[in-house]
PDB file of C-alpha atoms in Angstrom:
ATOM      1  CA  MET A   1     -41.809 -42.125 -30.627  1.00 45.00           C
ATOM      2  CA  SER A   2     -45.276 -41.824 -32.140  1.00 49.00           C
ATOM      3  CA  GLU A   3     -47.389 -38.737 -31.593  1.00 51.00           C
ATOM      4  CA  GLU A   4     -49.891 -40.817 -29.638  1.00 51.00           C
ATOM      5  CA  ARG A   5     -47.306 -41.887 -27.078  1.00 62.00           C
ATOM      6  CA  GLY A   6     -45.804 -38.419 -26.833  1.00 73.00           C
ATOM      7  CA  LEU A   7     -42.381 -37.402 -25.598  1.00 84.00           C
ATOM      8  CA  LEU A   8     -40.766 -37.310 -22.177  1.00 84.00           C
ATOM      9  CA  PRO A   9     -39.617 -33.786 -21.166  1.00 88.00           C
ATOM     10  CA  ASP A  10     -36.219 -33.237 -19.588  1.00 86.00           C
ATOM     11  CA  ILE A  11     -37.331 -32.738 -16.001  1.00 89.00           C
ATOM     12  CA  ALA A  12     -33.760 -32.799 -14.658  1.00 86.00           C
ATOM     13  CA  GLY A  13     -32.455 -30.105 -17.001  1.00 86.00           C
ATOM     14  CA  ARG A  14     -30.395 -27.258 -15.606  1.00 90.00           C
ATOM     15  CA  ARG A  15     -32.352 -24.660 -17.587  1.00 92.00           C
ATOM     16  CA  GLU A  16     -35.555 -25.820 -15.897  1.00 93.00           C
ATOM     17  CA  LEU A  17     -33.953 -25.402 -12.492  1.00 94.00           C
ATOM     18  CA  VAL A  18     -32.755 -21.868 -13.252  1.00 96.00           C
ATOM     19  CA  GLY A  19     -36.143 -20.935 -14.711  1.00 96.00           C
ATOM     20  CA  ALA A  20     -37.950 -22.252 -11.642  1.00 96.00           C
ATOM     21  CA  TRP A  21     -35.720 -20.345  -9.233  1.00 96.00           C
ATOM     22  CA  ALA A  22     -36.141 -17.195 -11.325  1.00 96.00           C
ATOM     23  CA  SER A  23     -39.907 -17.481 -10.930  1.00 96.00           C
ATOM     24  CA  LEU A  24     -39.607 -18.223  -7.223  1.00 96.00           C
ATOM     25  CA  SER A  25     -37.410 -15.133  -6.727  1.00 96.00           C
ATOM     26  CA  LEU A  26     -40.419 -12.852  -7.256  1.00 97.00           C
ATOM     27  CA  ILE A  27     -41.282 -13.356  -3.586  1.00 96.00           C
ATOM     28  CA  HIS A  28     -38.526 -10.868  -2.679  1.00 96.00           C
ATOM     29  CA  TYR A  29     -40.970  -8.091  -3.569  1.00 97.00           C
ATOM     30  CA  PHE A  30     -42.733  -8.192  -0.190  1.00 97.00           C
ATOM     31  CA  ILE A  31     -39.487  -7.464   1.676  1.00 97.00           C
ATOM     32  CA  VAL A  32     -38.677  -4.523  -0.590  1.00 97.00           C
ATOM     33  CA  GLU A  33     -42.197  -3.102  -0.350  1.00 97.00           C
ATOM     34  CA  ALA A  34     -42.111  -3.259   3.455  1.00 96.00           C
ATOM     35  CA  ALA A  35     -38.740  -1.452   3.498  1.00 97.00           C
ATOM     36  CA  ALA A  36     -39.956   1.261   1.096  1.00 96.00           C
ATOM     37  CA  MET A  37     -43.116   1.836   3.152  1.00 96.00           C
ATOM     38  CA  ALA A  38     -41.075   2.093   6.368  1.00 95.00           C
ATOM     39  CA  ALA A  39     -38.874   4.789   4.772  1.00 95.00           C
ATOM     40  CA  TRP A  40     -41.841   6.792   3.421  1.00 96.00           C
ATOM     41  CA  GLN A  41     -41.667  10.523   4.197  1.00 94.00           C
ATOM     42  CA  GLY A  42     -44.827  11.767   2.524  1.00 87.00           C
ATOM     43  CA  THR A  43     -47.647  13.431   4.472  1.00 84.00           C
ATOM     44  CA  PRO A  44     -49.783  11.705   5.602  1.00 86.00           C
ATOM     45  CA  GLY A  45     -48.060   8.387   6.195  1.00 89.00           C
ATOM     46  CA  TYR A  46     -48.240   5.659   3.582  1.00 92.00           C
ATOM     47  CA  ASP A  47     -51.596   3.849   3.525  1.00 91.00           C
ATOM     48  CA  ARG A  48     -51.805   0.510   1.680  1.00 92.00           C
ATOM     49  CA  ARG A  49     -55.465   1.079   0.912  1.00 92.00           C
ATOM     50  CA  ALA A  50     -55.222   4.663  -0.353  1.00 90.00           C
ATOM     51  CA  TYR A  51     -51.823   4.759  -2.087  1.00 93.00           C
ATOM     52  CA  VAL A  52     -50.937   2.655  -5.105  1.00 94.00           C
ATOM     53  CA  ILE A  53     -47.756   0.606  -5.191  1.00 96.00           C
ATOM     54  CA  SER A  54     -46.146   2.850  -7.796  1.00 95.00           C
ATOM     55  CA  ASP A  55     -46.161   5.756  -5.315  1.00 95.00           C
ATOM     56  CA  LEU A  56     -43.301   3.917  -3.584  1.00 96.00           C
ATOM     57  CA  GLY A  57     -41.302   4.237  -6.805  1.00 96.00           C
ATOM     58  CA  ALA A  58     -42.037   7.927  -7.489  1.00 95.00           C
ATOM     59  CA  ALA A  59     -38.806   9.618  -8.548  1.00 94.00           C
ATOM     60  CA  LYS A  60     -39.370  12.931  -6.718  1.00 93.00           C
ATOM     61  CA  CYS A  61     -41.003  14.237  -3.572  1.00 94.00           C
ATOM     62  CA  GLY A  62     -44.036  16.435  -4.161  1.00 92.00           C
ATOM     63  CA  GLN A  63     -47.676  16.482  -5.179  1.00 90.00           C
ATOM     64  CA  PHE A  64     -48.767  13.714  -7.514  1.00 89.00           C
ATOM     65  CA  ASN A  65     -52.230  12.422  -8.312  1.00 82.00           C
ATOM     66  CA  GLY A  66     -53.845  14.509  -5.599  1.00 81.00           C
ATOM     67  CA  HIS A  67     -51.560  13.702  -2.679  1.00 86.00           C
ATOM     68  CA  GLU A  68     -47.976  14.139  -1.524  1.00 91.00           C
ATOM     69  CA  VAL A  69     -45.531  11.389  -2.401  1.00 93.00           C
ATOM     70  CA  CYS A  70     -42.028  11.063  -1.007  1.00 94.00           C
ATOM     71  CA  SER A  71     -40.265   7.700  -1.144  1.00 95.00           C
ATOM     72  CA  PRO A  72     -36.536   7.861  -0.317  1.00 96.00           C
ATOM     73  CA  LEU A  73     -36.174   4.207  -1.301  1.00 97.00           C
ATOM     74  CA  ASN A  74     -37.770   4.736  -4.708  1.00 96.00           C
ATOM     75  CA  TRP A  75     -34.604   3.386  -6.322  1.00 97.00           C
ATOM     76  CA  LEU A  76     -34.959   0.124  -4.405  1.00 97.00           C
ATOM     77  CA  MET A  77     -38.646  -0.195  -5.280  1.00 97.00           C
ATOM     78  CA  ASN A  78     -37.989   0.424  -8.964  1.00 97.00           C
ATOM     79  CA  ALA A  79     -35.065  -2.008  -8.909  1.00 97.00           C
ATOM     80  CA  SER A  80     -37.461  -4.618  -7.503  1.00 97.00           C
ATOM     81  CA  PHE A  81     -39.931  -3.951 -10.323  1.00 98.00           C
ATOM     82  CA  VAL A  82     -37.173  -4.407 -12.891  1.00 98.00           C
ATOM     83  CA  LEU A  83     -35.827  -7.552 -11.223  1.00 97.00           C
ATOM     84  CA  GLN A  84     -39.327  -9.002 -11.107  1.00 97.00           C
ATOM     85  CA  GLY A  85     -39.807  -8.283 -14.793  1.00 97.00           C
ATOM     86  CA  LEU A  86     -36.460  -9.790 -15.770  1.00 98.00           C
ATOM     87  CA  ALA A  87     -37.103 -12.857 -13.597  1.00 97.00           C
ATOM     88  CA  MET A  88     -40.445 -13.375 -15.327  1.00 98.00           C
ATOM     89  CA  VAL A  89     -38.825 -13.050 -18.747  1.00 98.00           C
ATOM     90  CA  LEU A  90     -36.113 -15.511 -17.704  1.00 97.00           C
ATOM     91  CA  GLY A  91     -38.677 -17.972 -16.378  1.00 96.00           C
ATOM     92  CA  ALA A  92     -40.753 -17.704 -19.556  1.00 97.00           C
ATOM     93  CA  VAL A  93     -37.695 -18.395 -21.705  1.00 97.00           C
ATOM     94  CA  LEU A  94     -36.143 -21.200 -19.644  1.00 96.00           C
ATOM     95  CA  LEU A  95     -39.183 -23.154 -18.447  1.00 95.00           C
ATOM     96  CA  SER A  96     -40.087 -25.223 -21.488  1.00 94.00           C
ATOM     97  CA  SER A  97     -43.655 -25.753 -22.650  1.00 94.00           C
ATOM     98  CA  ALA A  98     -43.125 -29.496 -22.270  1.00 93.00           C
ATOM     99  CA  VAL A  99     -42.220 -29.246 -18.580  1.00 94.00           C
ATOM    100  CA  LEU A 100     -45.006 -26.757 -17.827  1.00 95.00           C
ATOM    101  CA  SER A 101     -47.605 -28.859 -19.639  1.00 94.00           C
ATOM    102  CA  VAL A 102     -46.981 -31.806 -17.304  1.00 93.00           C
ATOM    103  CA  ALA A 103     -46.319 -29.726 -14.154  1.00 92.00           C
ATOM    104  CA  ALA A 104     -42.748 -31.085 -14.106  1.00 91.00           C
ATOM    105  CA  GLN A 105     -43.979 -34.599 -13.276  1.00 90.00           C
ATOM    106  CA  PRO A 106     -41.359 -37.248 -14.080  1.00 87.00           C
ATOM    107  CA  GLY A 107     -42.564 -39.945 -16.464  1.00 83.00           C
ATOM    108  CA  GLN A 108     -45.409 -37.842 -17.852  1.00 87.00           C
ATOM    109  CA  ARG A 109     -45.488 -37.440 -21.616  1.00 87.00           C
ATOM    110  CA  TYR A 110     -46.411 -34.381 -23.654  1.00 88.00           C
ATOM    111  CA  VAL A 111     -47.675 -34.149 -27.237  1.00 87.00           C
ATOM    112  CA  ARG A 112     -46.775 -31.365 -29.671  1.00 83.00           C
ATOM    113  CA  SER A 113     -49.204 -32.332 -32.425  1.00 78.00           C
ATOM    114  CA  GLY A 114     -52.377 -34.323 -32.840  1.00 78.00           C
ATOM    115  CA  PRO A 115     -55.464 -34.559 -30.611  1.00 77.00           C
ATOM    116  CA  GLY A 116     -53.525 -34.458 -27.324  1.00 82.00           C
ATOM    117  CA  LYS A 117     -51.609 -31.260 -28.017  1.00 89.00           C
ATOM    118  CA  VAL A 118     -53.926 -28.873 -26.108  1.00 92.00           C
ATOM    119  CA  PRO A 119     -51.936 -28.847 -22.814  1.00 93.00           C
ATOM    120  CA  TRP A 120     -48.698 -28.201 -24.697  1.00 93.00           C
ATOM    121  CA  LEU A 121     -50.263 -25.354 -26.709  1.00 95.00           C
ATOM    122  CA  ALA A 122     -51.734 -23.887 -23.520  1.00 95.00           C
ATOM    123  CA  ALA A 123     -48.300 -24.040 -21.870  1.00 96.00           C
ATOM    124  CA  CYS A 124     -46.860 -22.192 -24.875  1.00 96.00           C
ATOM    125  CA  ALA A 125     -49.504 -19.500 -24.397  1.00 97.00           C
ATOM    126  CA  VAL A 126     -48.639 -19.288 -20.691  1.00 97.00           C
ATOM    127  CA  ARG A 127     -44.994 -18.638 -21.530  1.00 97.00           C
ATOM    128  CA  VAL A 128     -45.923 -15.869 -23.976  1.00 98.00           C
ATOM    129  CA  LEU A 129     -48.229 -14.242 -21.431  1.00 98.00           C
ATOM    130  CA  VAL A 130     -45.597 -14.371 -18.676  1.00 98.00           C
ATOM    131  CA  LEU A 131     -43.068 -12.896 -21.095  1.00 98.00           C
ATOM    132  CA  VAL A 132     -45.436 -10.008 -21.906  1.00 98.00           C
ATOM    133  CA  ALA A 133     -46.177  -9.447 -18.217  1.00 98.00           C
ATOM    134  CA  GLY A 134     -42.450  -9.444 -17.444  1.00 98.00           C
ATOM    135  CA  ILE A 135     -41.766  -6.839 -20.123  1.00 98.00           C
ATOM    136  CA  GLY A 136     -44.576  -4.730 -18.693  1.00 97.00           C
ATOM    137  CA  GLN A 137     -43.221  -4.949 -15.151  1.00 98.00           C
ATOM    138  CA  THR A 138     -39.759  -4.002 -16.385  1.00 98.00           C
ATOM    139  CA  ILE A 139     -41.220  -0.876 -17.998  1.00 98.00           C
ATOM    140  CA  VAL A 140     -42.946  -0.023 -14.701  1.00 97.00           C
ATOM    141  CA  GLY A 141     -39.582  -0.043 -12.925  1.00 97.00           C
ATOM    142  CA  LEU A 142     -37.671   1.808 -15.618  1.00 97.00           C
ATOM    143  CA  VAL A 143     -40.297   4.541 -15.995  1.00 97.00           C
ATOM    144  CA  PRO A 144     -41.604   5.768 -12.605  1.00 96.00           C
ATOM    145  CA  GLU A 145     -45.144   7.130 -12.508  1.00 94.00           C
ATOM    146  CA  ASP A 146     -44.077  10.772 -12.147  1.00 93.00           C
ATOM    147  CA  THR A 147     -41.701  10.744 -15.123  1.00 94.00           C
ATOM    148  CA  ALA A 148     -43.734   9.406 -18.067  1.00 94.00           C
ATOM    149  CA  LEU A 149     -47.156   8.321 -16.854  1.00 94.00           C
ATOM    150  CA  ALA A 150     -48.380   7.000 -20.222  1.00 95.00           C
ATOM    151  CA  TRP A 151     -45.459   4.570 -20.518  1.00 96.00           C
ATOM    152  CA  HIS A 152     -45.791   3.604 -16.869  1.00 96.00           C
ATOM    153  CA  LEU A 153     -49.485   2.797 -17.280  1.00 95.00           C
ATOM    154  CA  THR A 154     -48.761   0.849 -20.465  1.00 96.00           C
ATOM    155  CA  GLY A 155     -46.274  -1.351 -18.612  1.00 97.00           C
ATOM    156  CA  ALA A 156     -48.687  -1.802 -15.716  1.00 96.00           C
ATOM    157  CA  GLY A 157     -51.472  -2.725 -18.139  1.00 95.00           C
ATOM    158  CA  LEU A 158     -49.370  -5.434 -19.756  1.00 97.00           C
ATOM    159  CA  TYR A 159     -48.488  -6.818 -16.338  1.00 98.00           C
ATOM    160  CA  PHE A 160     -51.986  -6.781 -14.881  1.00 97.00           C
ATOM    161  CA  ILE A 161     -53.663  -8.269 -17.946  1.00 97.00           C
ATOM    162  CA  ALA A 162     -51.158 -10.891 -19.073  1.00 97.00           C
ATOM    163  CA  GLY A 163     -50.038 -12.061 -15.614  1.00 97.00           C
ATOM    164  CA  PRO A 164     -53.433 -13.209 -14.279  1.00 97.00           C
ATOM    165  CA  LEU A 165     -54.365 -14.827 -17.589  1.00 98.00           C
ATOM    166  CA  ALA A 166     -51.144 -16.856 -17.497  1.00 98.00           C
ATOM    167  CA  LEU A 167     -51.902 -18.115 -13.980  1.00 98.00           C
ATOM    168  CA  ALA A 168     -55.524 -18.986 -14.725  1.00 97.00           C
ATOM    169  CA  LEU A 169     -54.547 -20.888 -17.869  1.00 97.00           C
ATOM    170  CA  LEU A 170     -51.686 -22.731 -16.172  1.00 97.00           C
ATOM    171  CA  GLY A 171     -53.937 -23.627 -13.250  1.00 97.00           C
ATOM    172  CA  LEU A 172     -56.304 -25.348 -15.682  1.00 96.00           C
ATOM    173  CA  VAL A 173     -53.423 -27.192 -17.363  1.00 96.00           C
ATOM    174  CA  TRP A 174     -52.143 -28.394 -13.986  1.00 96.00           C
ATOM    175  CA  LEU A 175     -55.479 -29.801 -12.769  1.00 94.00           C
ATOM    176  CA  ARG A 176     -55.029 -33.425 -11.620  1.00 88.00           C
ATOM    177  CA  ARG A 177     -51.261 -33.027 -11.967  1.00 91.00           C
ATOM    178  CA  THR A 178     -50.631 -31.244  -8.657  1.00 92.00           C
ATOM    179  CA  THR A 179     -52.767 -30.174  -5.710  1.00 93.00           C
ATOM    180  CA  MET A 180     -51.273 -26.692  -6.112  1.00 95.00           C
ATOM    181  CA  SER A 181     -53.176 -26.261  -9.377  1.00 95.00           C
ATOM    182  CA  TRP A 182     -56.180 -24.912  -7.462  1.00 96.00           C
ATOM    183  CA  MET A 183     -54.062 -22.272  -5.766  1.00 97.00           C
ATOM    184  CA  VAL A 184     -52.498 -21.191  -9.064  1.00 97.00           C
ATOM    185  CA  LEU A 185     -55.946 -21.045 -10.654  1.00 97.00           C
ATOM    186  CA  LEU A 186     -57.386 -19.126  -7.686  1.00 97.00           C
ATOM    187  CA  PHE A 187     -54.593 -16.533  -7.823  1.00 98.00           C
ATOM    188  CA  GLY A 188     -55.248 -16.043 -11.527  1.00 97.00           C
ATOM    189  CA  VAL A 189     -59.016 -15.704 -11.103  1.00 97.00           C
ATOM    190  CA  VAL A 190     -58.767 -13.252  -8.174  1.00 97.00           C
ATOM    191  CA  SER A 191     -56.260 -11.027  -9.961  1.00 97.00           C
ATOM    192  CA  SER A 192     -58.214 -11.177 -13.227  1.00 96.00           C
ATOM    193  CA  GLY A 193     -61.435 -10.268 -11.422  1.00 96.00           C
ATOM    194  CA  ALA A 194     -59.816  -7.268  -9.748  1.00 95.00           C
ATOM    195  CA  THR A 195     -58.316  -6.126 -13.052  1.00 95.00           C
ATOM    196  CA  ILE A 196     -61.673  -6.383 -14.833  1.00 95.00           C
ATOM    197  CA  PHE A 197     -63.277  -4.376 -12.020  1.00 93.00           C
ATOM    198  CA  VAL A 198     -60.698  -1.593 -12.357  1.00 92.00           C
ATOM    199  CA  LEU A 199     -60.997  -1.461 -16.150  1.00 90.00           C
ATOM    200  CA  ALA A 200     -64.806  -1.431 -15.932  1.00 91.00           C
ATOM    201  CA  SER A 201     -64.522   1.483 -13.480  1.00 88.00           C
ATOM    202  CA  ALA A 202     -62.302   3.411 -15.934  1.00 77.00           C
ATOM    203  CA  LEU A 203     -59.509   3.390 -13.301  1.00 75.00           C
ATOM    204  CA  ARG A 204     -61.692   5.369 -10.856  1.00 83.00           C
ATOM    205  CA  VAL A 205     -62.030   3.284  -7.711  1.00 84.00           C
ATOM    206  CA  ASP A 206     -62.206   3.883  -3.982  1.00 85.00           C
ATOM    207  CA  GLU A 207     -59.117   2.736  -2.086  1.00 89.00           C
ATOM    208  CA  PRO A 208     -56.960   2.271  -5.220  1.00 91.00           C
ATOM    209  CA  GLY A 209     -54.086   0.859  -3.182  1.00 92.00           C
ATOM    210  CA  ALA A 210     -56.227  -1.975  -1.868  1.00 94.00           C
ATOM    211  CA  ILE A 211     -57.636  -2.944  -5.257  1.00 95.00           C
ATOM    212  CA  GLU A 212     -54.211  -2.717  -6.933  1.00 95.00           C
ATOM    213  CA  ARG A 213     -52.750  -5.058  -4.361  1.00 96.00           C
ATOM    214  CA  THR A 214     -55.628  -7.445  -5.013  1.00 96.00           C
ATOM    215  CA  MET A 215     -54.416  -7.400  -8.606  1.00 96.00           C
ATOM    216  CA  ALA A 216     -50.661  -7.553  -7.949  1.00 97.00           C
ATOM    217  CA  TYR A 217     -50.165  -9.803  -4.930  1.00 97.00           C
ATOM    218  CA  PRO A 218     -51.837 -12.883  -6.498  1.00 97.00           C
ATOM    219  CA  ILE A 219     -49.574 -12.561  -9.567  1.00 98.00           C
ATOM    220  CA  ILE A 220     -46.449 -12.533  -7.418  1.00 98.00           C
ATOM    221  CA  LEU A 221     -47.657 -15.328  -5.153  1.00 97.00           C
ATOM    222  CA  GLY A 222     -48.951 -17.415  -8.048  1.00 97.00           C
ATOM    223  CA  LEU A 223     -45.785 -17.245 -10.134  1.00 97.00           C
ATOM    224  CA  SER A 224     -43.663 -17.877  -7.033  1.00 97.00           C
ATOM    225  CA  LEU A 225     -45.782 -20.949  -6.327  1.00 97.00           C
ATOM    226  CA  VAL A 226     -45.255 -22.161  -9.898  1.00 97.00           C
ATOM    227  CA  GLY A 227     -41.520 -21.744  -9.417  1.00 96.00           C
ATOM    228  CA  LEU A 228     -41.641 -23.614  -6.106  1.00 96.00           C
ATOM    229  CA  VAL A 229     -43.549 -26.586  -7.545  1.00 96.00           C
ATOM    230  CA  VAL A 230     -41.249 -26.908 -10.544  1.00 95.00           C
ATOM    231  CA  ALA A 231     -38.074 -26.355  -8.491  1.00 95.00           C
ATOM    232  CA  GLN A 232     -39.003 -29.068  -5.982  1.00 94.00           C
ATOM    233  CA  ARG A 233     -39.766 -31.600  -8.692  1.00 93.00           C
ATOM    234  CA  VAL A 234     -36.664 -30.735 -10.707  1.00 93.00           C
ATOM    235  CA  HIS A 235     -34.459 -30.976  -7.596  1.00 91.00           C
ATOM    236  CA  ARG A 236     -35.964 -34.371  -6.780  1.00 90.00           C
ATOM    237  CA  GLU A 237     -35.403 -35.684 -10.291  1.00 90.00           C
ATOM    238  CA  ARG A 238     -31.841 -34.346 -10.399  1.00 88.00           C
ATOM    239  CA  ARG A 239     -31.059 -36.188  -7.152  1.00 88.00           C
ATOM    240  CA  ILE A 240     -32.418 -39.405  -8.617  1.00 85.00           C
ATOM    241  CA  VAL A 241     -30.287 -38.960 -11.739  1.00 79.00           C
ATOM    242  CA  ARG A 242     -27.156 -38.278  -9.667  1.00 78.00           C
ATOM    243  CA  ARG A 243     -27.742 -41.368  -7.539  1.00 78.00           C
ATOM    244  CA  SER A 244     -28.219 -43.452 -10.643  1.00 74.00           C
ATOM    245  CA  LEU A 245     -24.988 -42.161 -12.167  1.00 70.00           C
ATOM    246  CA  ASN A 246     -23.080 -42.777  -8.923  1.00 69.00           C
ATOM    247  CA  ALA A 247     -24.469 -46.315  -8.719  1.00 69.00           C
ATOM    248  CA  ASP A 248     -23.351 -47.054 -12.263  1.00 62.00           C
ATOM    249  CA  ALA A 249     -19.878 -45.596 -11.753  1.00 58.00           C
ATOM    250  CA  PRO A 250     -17.089 -48.212 -11.471  1.00 60.00           C
TER     251      PRO A 250
END
């Protein structure tokens, strides 16, 4: 086909389905966080506003960053961080730029070169950003805050900078392609705004747990929403393909 007409992405591909479910799986985090907070043994009790998320993954009980941390389920929290990171990497690899650029809409064409290539290039950038954020989140889980803080903060920085940018950019690409584009964009803007505030404050903020969750929760919810939108559309297209094949069978 000519560049002007573009190409039809493979909406019914198995790799797209796996990538979408990988992204959707990030939602498991909220269950793990609730379990880790319930098992907390530090004094005083765990406070979402005062304690950062990484305190739930601290490897040892004792004083850290001016307060006592003691999270018996630190292994579960860190496993969740790693699983989130790997799921993001998997989603970035498997969800093609073509499918992301058209929000997995059947019949929509994408362009890889020429004047109409901007959405496809933006989708490529989204995949790179999600990949970087996933690597960062994996580092966060592999290196708890009280073992090697510099590495832990590096991983967190990659996650909190790249993740919101990916959502904001994808939200713009998805405008007029799905009503969920505004939610994806909003999650990206809120998380980006909170991250900019923390960086401008040189990491010194009141209620660090509250502001960190304003950074983290929108990333998890936004990427899960992306996975849900793509998964629904891929499932629908795969059903149509199966019905067509069954109808044509002798």
